[in-house]
Structures are given as structure tokens and as C-alpha cells.
XYZ file of C-alpha atoms in Angstrom:
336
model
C -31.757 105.993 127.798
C -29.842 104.871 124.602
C -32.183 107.075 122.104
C -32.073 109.482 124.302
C -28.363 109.559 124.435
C -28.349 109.209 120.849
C -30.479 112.028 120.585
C -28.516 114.470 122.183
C -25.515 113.121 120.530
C -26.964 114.220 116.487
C -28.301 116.997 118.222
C -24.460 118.134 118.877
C -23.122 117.654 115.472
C -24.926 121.103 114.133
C -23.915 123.005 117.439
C -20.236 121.528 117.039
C -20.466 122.717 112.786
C -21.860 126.146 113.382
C -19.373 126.844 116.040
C -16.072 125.790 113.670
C -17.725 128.532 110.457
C -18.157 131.363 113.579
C -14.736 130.693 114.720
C -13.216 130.651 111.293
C -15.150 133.575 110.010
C -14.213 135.780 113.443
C -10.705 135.151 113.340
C -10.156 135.036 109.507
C -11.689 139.062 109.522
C -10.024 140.105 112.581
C -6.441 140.639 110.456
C -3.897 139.840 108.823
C -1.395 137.093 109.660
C 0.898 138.462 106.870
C 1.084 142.062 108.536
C 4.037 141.529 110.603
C 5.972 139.887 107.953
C 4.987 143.015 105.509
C 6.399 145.570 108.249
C 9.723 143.816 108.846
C 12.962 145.818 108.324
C 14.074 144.948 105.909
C 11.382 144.749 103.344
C 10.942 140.898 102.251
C 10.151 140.814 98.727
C 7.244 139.973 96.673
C 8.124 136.654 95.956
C 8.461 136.141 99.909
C 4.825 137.622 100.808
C 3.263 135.465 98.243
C 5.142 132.068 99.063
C 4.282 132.598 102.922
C 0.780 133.408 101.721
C 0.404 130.438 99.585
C 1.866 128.898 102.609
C -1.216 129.701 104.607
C -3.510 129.270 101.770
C -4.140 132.666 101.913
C -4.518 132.783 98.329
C -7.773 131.442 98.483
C -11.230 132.758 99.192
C -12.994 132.712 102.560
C -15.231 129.702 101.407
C -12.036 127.995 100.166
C -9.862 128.257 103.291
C -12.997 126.823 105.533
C -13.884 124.029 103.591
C -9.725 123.808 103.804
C -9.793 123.970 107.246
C -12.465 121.743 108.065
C -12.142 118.757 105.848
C -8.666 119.250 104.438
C -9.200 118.229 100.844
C -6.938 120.064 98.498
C -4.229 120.763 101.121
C -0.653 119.686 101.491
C -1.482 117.537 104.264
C -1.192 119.561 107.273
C -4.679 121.140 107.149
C -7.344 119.778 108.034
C -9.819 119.252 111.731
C -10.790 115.884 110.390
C -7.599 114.499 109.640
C -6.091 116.097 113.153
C -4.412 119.034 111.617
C -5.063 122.778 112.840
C -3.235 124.231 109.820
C 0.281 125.881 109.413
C 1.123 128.511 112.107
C 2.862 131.600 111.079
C 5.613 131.257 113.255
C 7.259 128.604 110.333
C 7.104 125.517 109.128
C 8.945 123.896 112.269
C 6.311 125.162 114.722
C 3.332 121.855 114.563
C -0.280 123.487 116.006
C -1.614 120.010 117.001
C 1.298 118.492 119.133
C 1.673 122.200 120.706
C -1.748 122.030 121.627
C -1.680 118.434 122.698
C 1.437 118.922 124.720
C -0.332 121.518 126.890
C -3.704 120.019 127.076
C -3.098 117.756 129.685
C -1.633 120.508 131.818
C -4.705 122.480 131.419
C -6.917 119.750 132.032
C -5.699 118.569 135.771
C -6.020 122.268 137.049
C -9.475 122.723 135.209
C -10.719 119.519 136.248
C -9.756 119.276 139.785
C -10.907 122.578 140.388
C -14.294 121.969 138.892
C -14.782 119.139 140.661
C -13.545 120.582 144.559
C -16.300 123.487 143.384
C -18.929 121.515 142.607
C -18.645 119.267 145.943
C -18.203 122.082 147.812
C -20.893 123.937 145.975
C -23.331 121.086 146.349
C -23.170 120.678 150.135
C -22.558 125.099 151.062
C -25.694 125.870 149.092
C -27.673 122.559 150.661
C -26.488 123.651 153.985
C -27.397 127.371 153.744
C -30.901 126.492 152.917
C -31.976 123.822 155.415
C -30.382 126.647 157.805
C -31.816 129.993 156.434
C -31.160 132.706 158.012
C -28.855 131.335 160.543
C -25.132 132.818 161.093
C -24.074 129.655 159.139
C -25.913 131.241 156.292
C -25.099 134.365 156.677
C -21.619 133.507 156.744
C -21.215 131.059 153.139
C -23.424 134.202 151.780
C -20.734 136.447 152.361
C -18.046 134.862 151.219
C -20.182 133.858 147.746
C -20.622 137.289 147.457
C -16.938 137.949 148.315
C -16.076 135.589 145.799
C -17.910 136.931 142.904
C -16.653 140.374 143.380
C -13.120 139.744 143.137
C -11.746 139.853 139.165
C -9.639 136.338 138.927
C -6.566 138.230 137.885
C -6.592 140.148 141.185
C -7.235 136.801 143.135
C -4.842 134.765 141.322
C -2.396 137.719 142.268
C -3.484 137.982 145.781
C -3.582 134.448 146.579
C -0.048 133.922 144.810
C 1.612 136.952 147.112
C 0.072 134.932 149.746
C 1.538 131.396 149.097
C 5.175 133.635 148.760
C 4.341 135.253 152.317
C 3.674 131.707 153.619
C 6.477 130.119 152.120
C 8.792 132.861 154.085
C 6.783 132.423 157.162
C 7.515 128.578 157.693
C 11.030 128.973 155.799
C 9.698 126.179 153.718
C 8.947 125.807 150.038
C 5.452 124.210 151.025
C 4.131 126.553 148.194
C 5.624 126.679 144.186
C 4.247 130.182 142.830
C 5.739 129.855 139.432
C 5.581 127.040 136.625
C 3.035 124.091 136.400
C 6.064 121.320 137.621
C 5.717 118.909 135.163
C 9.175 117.798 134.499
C 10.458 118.745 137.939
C 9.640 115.258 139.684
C 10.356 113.290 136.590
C 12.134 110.026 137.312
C 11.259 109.941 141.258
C 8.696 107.574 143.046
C 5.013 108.247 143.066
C 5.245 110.113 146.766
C 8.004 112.671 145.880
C 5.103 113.692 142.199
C 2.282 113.883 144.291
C 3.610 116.118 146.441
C 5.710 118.176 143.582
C 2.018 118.576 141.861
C 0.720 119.536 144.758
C 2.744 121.907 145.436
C 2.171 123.607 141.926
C -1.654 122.792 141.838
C -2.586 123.704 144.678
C -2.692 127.611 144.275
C -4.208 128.023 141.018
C -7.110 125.360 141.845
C -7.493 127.059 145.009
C -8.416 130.557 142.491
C -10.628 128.613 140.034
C -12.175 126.480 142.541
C -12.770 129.827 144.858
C -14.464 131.590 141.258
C -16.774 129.199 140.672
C -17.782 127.651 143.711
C -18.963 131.172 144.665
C -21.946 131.350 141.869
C -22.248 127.731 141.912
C -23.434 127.783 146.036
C -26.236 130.777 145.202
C -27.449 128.714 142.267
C -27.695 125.537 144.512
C -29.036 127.467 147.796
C -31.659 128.804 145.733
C -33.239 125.867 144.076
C -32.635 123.703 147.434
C -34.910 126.159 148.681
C -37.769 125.909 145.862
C -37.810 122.225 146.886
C -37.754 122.124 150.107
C -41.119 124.513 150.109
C -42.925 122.340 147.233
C -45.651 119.979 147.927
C -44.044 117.364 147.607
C -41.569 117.776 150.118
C -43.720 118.596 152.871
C -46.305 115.116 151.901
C -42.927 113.310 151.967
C -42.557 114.790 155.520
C -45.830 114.732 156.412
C -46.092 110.600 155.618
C -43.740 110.393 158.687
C -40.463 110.045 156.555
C -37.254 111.090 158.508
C -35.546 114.314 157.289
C -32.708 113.389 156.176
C -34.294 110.542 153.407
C -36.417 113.369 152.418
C -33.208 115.900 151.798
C -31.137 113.056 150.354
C -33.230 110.980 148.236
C -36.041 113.966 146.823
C -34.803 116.940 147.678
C -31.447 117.183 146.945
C -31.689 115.083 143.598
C -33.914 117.741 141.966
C -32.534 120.381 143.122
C -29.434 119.711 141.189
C -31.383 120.013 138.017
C -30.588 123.643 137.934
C -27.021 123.331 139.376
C -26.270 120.992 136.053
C -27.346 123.630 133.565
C -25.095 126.352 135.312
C -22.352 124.100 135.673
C -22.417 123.197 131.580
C -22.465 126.797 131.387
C -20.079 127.436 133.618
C -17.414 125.955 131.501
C -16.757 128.572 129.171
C -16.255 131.318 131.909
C -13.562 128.695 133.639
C -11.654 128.620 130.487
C -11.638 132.567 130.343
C -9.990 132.035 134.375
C -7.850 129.616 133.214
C -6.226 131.979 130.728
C -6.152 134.140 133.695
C -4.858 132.101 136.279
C -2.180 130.668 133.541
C -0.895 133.850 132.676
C -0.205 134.600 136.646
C 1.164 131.534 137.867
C 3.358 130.881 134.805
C 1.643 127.566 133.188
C 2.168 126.554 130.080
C -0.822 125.352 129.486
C -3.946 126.103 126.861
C -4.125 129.885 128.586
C 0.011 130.660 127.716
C -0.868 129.153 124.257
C -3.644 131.310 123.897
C -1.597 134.104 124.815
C 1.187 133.368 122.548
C -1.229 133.015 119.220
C -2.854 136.203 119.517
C 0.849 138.305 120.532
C 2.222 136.324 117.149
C -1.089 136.534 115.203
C -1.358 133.200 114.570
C -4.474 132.590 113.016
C -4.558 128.997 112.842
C -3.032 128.371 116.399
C -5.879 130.575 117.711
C -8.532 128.960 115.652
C -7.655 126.026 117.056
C -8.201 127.084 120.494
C -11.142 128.042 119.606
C -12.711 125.107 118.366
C -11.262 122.928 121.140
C -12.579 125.419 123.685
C -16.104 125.187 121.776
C -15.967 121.378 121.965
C -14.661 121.105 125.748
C -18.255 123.672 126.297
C -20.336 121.288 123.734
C -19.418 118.368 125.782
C -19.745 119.883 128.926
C -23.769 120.256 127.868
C -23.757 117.228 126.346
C -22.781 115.428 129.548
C -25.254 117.944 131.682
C -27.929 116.702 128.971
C -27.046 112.746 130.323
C -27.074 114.230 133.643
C -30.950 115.403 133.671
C -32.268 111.945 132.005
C -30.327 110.456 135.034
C -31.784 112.724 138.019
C -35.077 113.233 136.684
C -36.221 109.784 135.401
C -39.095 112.021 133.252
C -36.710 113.425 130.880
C -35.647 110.043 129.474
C -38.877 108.045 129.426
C -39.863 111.093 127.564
């Protein structure tokens, strides 16, 4: 399991370099960080344009500002993805990209991980369910509201679900609900109880959109591999040799039927970071999606590369983990 671990680990490191020169090359040809600054009113001067461009090493070439950006060699120290530094932000030498990003990480993280995890359980035992009762009302029913699911944009159900939580709110005359801000300061100082409850209240309506988004593809990806198993060979000899049903569901067929349900969950990550953007934007977090938000409206090349990459190491890891995740379910992969 080591070497295979290993493996997948140096198999990364290309995925993880190719992914940093796309991201740089993408953003560094989508404009220019300098055109605001050339339209202001009034006109800076020369001298200005070419500081702020030396600023942002925009006086070198393409090749230049990667191998800038990557390794950080031949900067003034705040460049560089090996040394921890995203590169100066155009919105002035004040504004850090790494602590900004760090600060809101963490914020972005809880709501992303807690819903990914409530979707995946839930996921796991609708779409195990549905197929051991196929074709029954029960079936019918978790179909529909997959389907339901799928076919609602997440802006509209972030919006819907947040009128909702208002309406409900006014309905038991009690803030039960918080439909703005991600709370992290607004408990600070009080016991555990009185925080768990505060993040509750301002988790639980975004998870409940993200969780609701990808629990709905998750459940049809699970239903139908639980079904390929359940009519393979080996299933029915397991069943046949006299073993009770539910040792054959939890110990052969549910294990590899999650095989699939790992590969669209790794690849699921990248679509919950577009939601969480999304969902951010709606509820008022100020999290990785407001940051996102805020680089592109300011042009901030740097700021956005660095979402970037972080968002194509959060989806590297993801895989990474999902590749761990097969040698562990299907003992074939890792003896192999």
C-alpha cells in the first residue's frame, strides 16, 4: 500500500505543475491589470504606469513572470508559490494575497466540507436504498427529488432556500435562521454551547444548498452501480451459499459499488467550488467565493491566480485521496 501511495503521490506532481503554467498562461492573456489605473481621471503619469508595472513585474516576459511566480527567484520577496507568496495584488502594496486567502480558507472549508460529507452519507444510503427497492414508491420518490435537485441552478436554490429561512424566522418570531454573513466573530468570547449554535445558525442554510446539489447526482451515480452489483454473479453465489442478505449488501455489495461513487465524488469537487462561489455570493460569506469575486471586479491577477491554483490543488487532492480510496475497497488495485 506504501508504493502504491507513493505512486500516486509522483504521479501528482506533473498534474499539480501543468495546472500552475494553464492557470498562469489563462489569466496572464485574459487582460490587463494596469487598465484601470491607465483610465483613471486624472491621467497618472508615465513614471506612475511603469513603477506600478515594475511593481507587478510586468516588465518581464511571459516565461519570466512564471518562472517568477512559481519559484520566486529574482523577486523582491513577495513572489513566489514555493516560498508561500501569491505575488503583489493590484489593489497596493498594503493588500497581502496569502493571509487574505488564508483568512478566508477556513470559512470556506467548514461549509464545503460539512456539506460534502452530509451528501455523501446521504448519497450512499438513498441510492443503496432505491436499488434493493426498485421500482417501489420509495424509489420513485428519492428519484424525483434527484431529479428535482439537478434541475434547479444553485443560485436560484441558494435564493429560494434563503427567502425560506427569512419566512421561517417570521413564522416562529425567532431568529432560529441567520440569512446573511458566515458568523465568525459573532460568538467570539462565549462558551462552546452559545458557538455551536451561532454556527449553526449561519451553516446551516448554505450546507443545506450544497449538500441538496450534490447529493442529487451523487444518489443516481450510487443507485446505479448498487444495481450492477447486486445482478452480478457474484452476488447471487454469495446468496445462493445461504449467506443472509444483509452480509451480502454490507460486506460485497455495497463495498464495490462505491468504486464508482469515489471517482464522481473526486470529480465532484470542482463543480462544489463553482456552488460555493454561488452560495457565497448569496448568503454574504466571506469566504474563497467573495474573494473570488472581489479579484476578478478589481482585476487582480495575482489574487485570482491564486485561487486558481489552490482550487486546482483542493481537486488534485480530492483524486489523490479517491486514488487511496480504490486500493482500500478493492484490495486488487493495491496488490497490483
Amino acid at each position: 500500500m506504501l508504493v502504491y501511495t507513493m505512486r500516486r503521490l509522483v504521479g501528482a506532481i506533473p498534474v499539480l505543475v501543468l495546472a500552475s503554467l494553464l492557470t498562469f498562461v489563462m489569466i496572464d492573456v485574459s487582460g490587463d491589470p494596469l487598465a484601470e489605473l491607465r483610465m483613471a481621471t486624472p491621467a497618472p503619469s508615465e513614471e506612475v504606469i511603469q513603477q506600478e508595472a515594475e511593481r507587478l513585474y510586468l516588465d518581464h516576459s511571459m516565461p519570466e513572470r512564471y518562472w517568477l511566480w512559481v519559484t520566486g527567484i529574482g523577486g523582491d520577496g513577495n513572489i513566489g508559490l514555493l516560498q508561500g507568496e501569491f505575488g503583489p495584488s493590484t489593489q497596493g502594496q498594503q493588500y497581502e494575497i496569502g493571509p487574505a486567502i488564508a483568512e478566508r480558507l477556513w470559512t470556506t472549508l467548514r461549509l464545503v466540507g460539512v456539506a460534502m460529507m452530509l451528501a455523501l452519507g446521504l448519497a450512499i444510503i438513498a441510492g443503496a436504498v432505491s436499488a434493493m427497492r426498485q421500482y417501489s414508491k420509495l424509489d420513485y420518490t428519492l428519484t424525483f427529488v434527484g431529479f428535482l435537485c439537478l434541475a434547479m441552478p444553485t443560485f436560484w436554490l441558494a435564493g429560494i432556500v434563503q427567502a425560506s429561512g427569512v419566512e421561517f424566522n417570521q413564522l416562529l418570531d425567532v431568529q432560529l435562521f441567520n440569512t446573511i454573513g458566515d458568523g465568525r466573530y459573532s460568538a467570539e468570547g462565549e462558551g462552546p454551547w452559545p458557538q455551536f449554535v451561532n454556527a449553526f445558525a449561519h451553516m446551516a442554510l448554505p450546507t443545506l444548498v450544497l449538500m441538496l446539489t450534490s447529493f442529487a447526482s451523487w444518489s443516481r451515480y450510487q443507485r446505479t452501480s448498487m444495481l450492477e452489483v447486486l445482478n452480478s454473479d457474484y452476488v447471487r453465489l454469495a446468496r445462493a451459499k445461504g449467506l443472509r442478505n444483509k452480509v451480502v449488501i454490507r460486506r460485497h455489495a455495497l463495498r464495490t459499488a462505491l468504486i464508482p461513487l469515489t471517482t464522481v465524488f473526486a470529480l465532484g469537487v470542482a463543480g462544489i467550488i463553482d456552488g460555493t462561489i454561488l452560495t457565497e455570493t448569496v448568503f454574504q460569506w466571506r469566504g474563497l467565493g467573495d474573494f473570488f469575486i472581489t479579484a476578478v471586479e478589481n482585476n487582480d491577477s495575482y489574487a485570482l491566480m491564486g485561487w486558481l491554483i489552490l482550487s486546482g490543488v483542493m481537486v488534485i487532492l480530492a483524486n489523490l485521496i479517491a486514488d487511496l480510496l480504490y486500493g482500500v475497497l478493492d484490495p486488487r488495485i493495491r496488490y497490483e
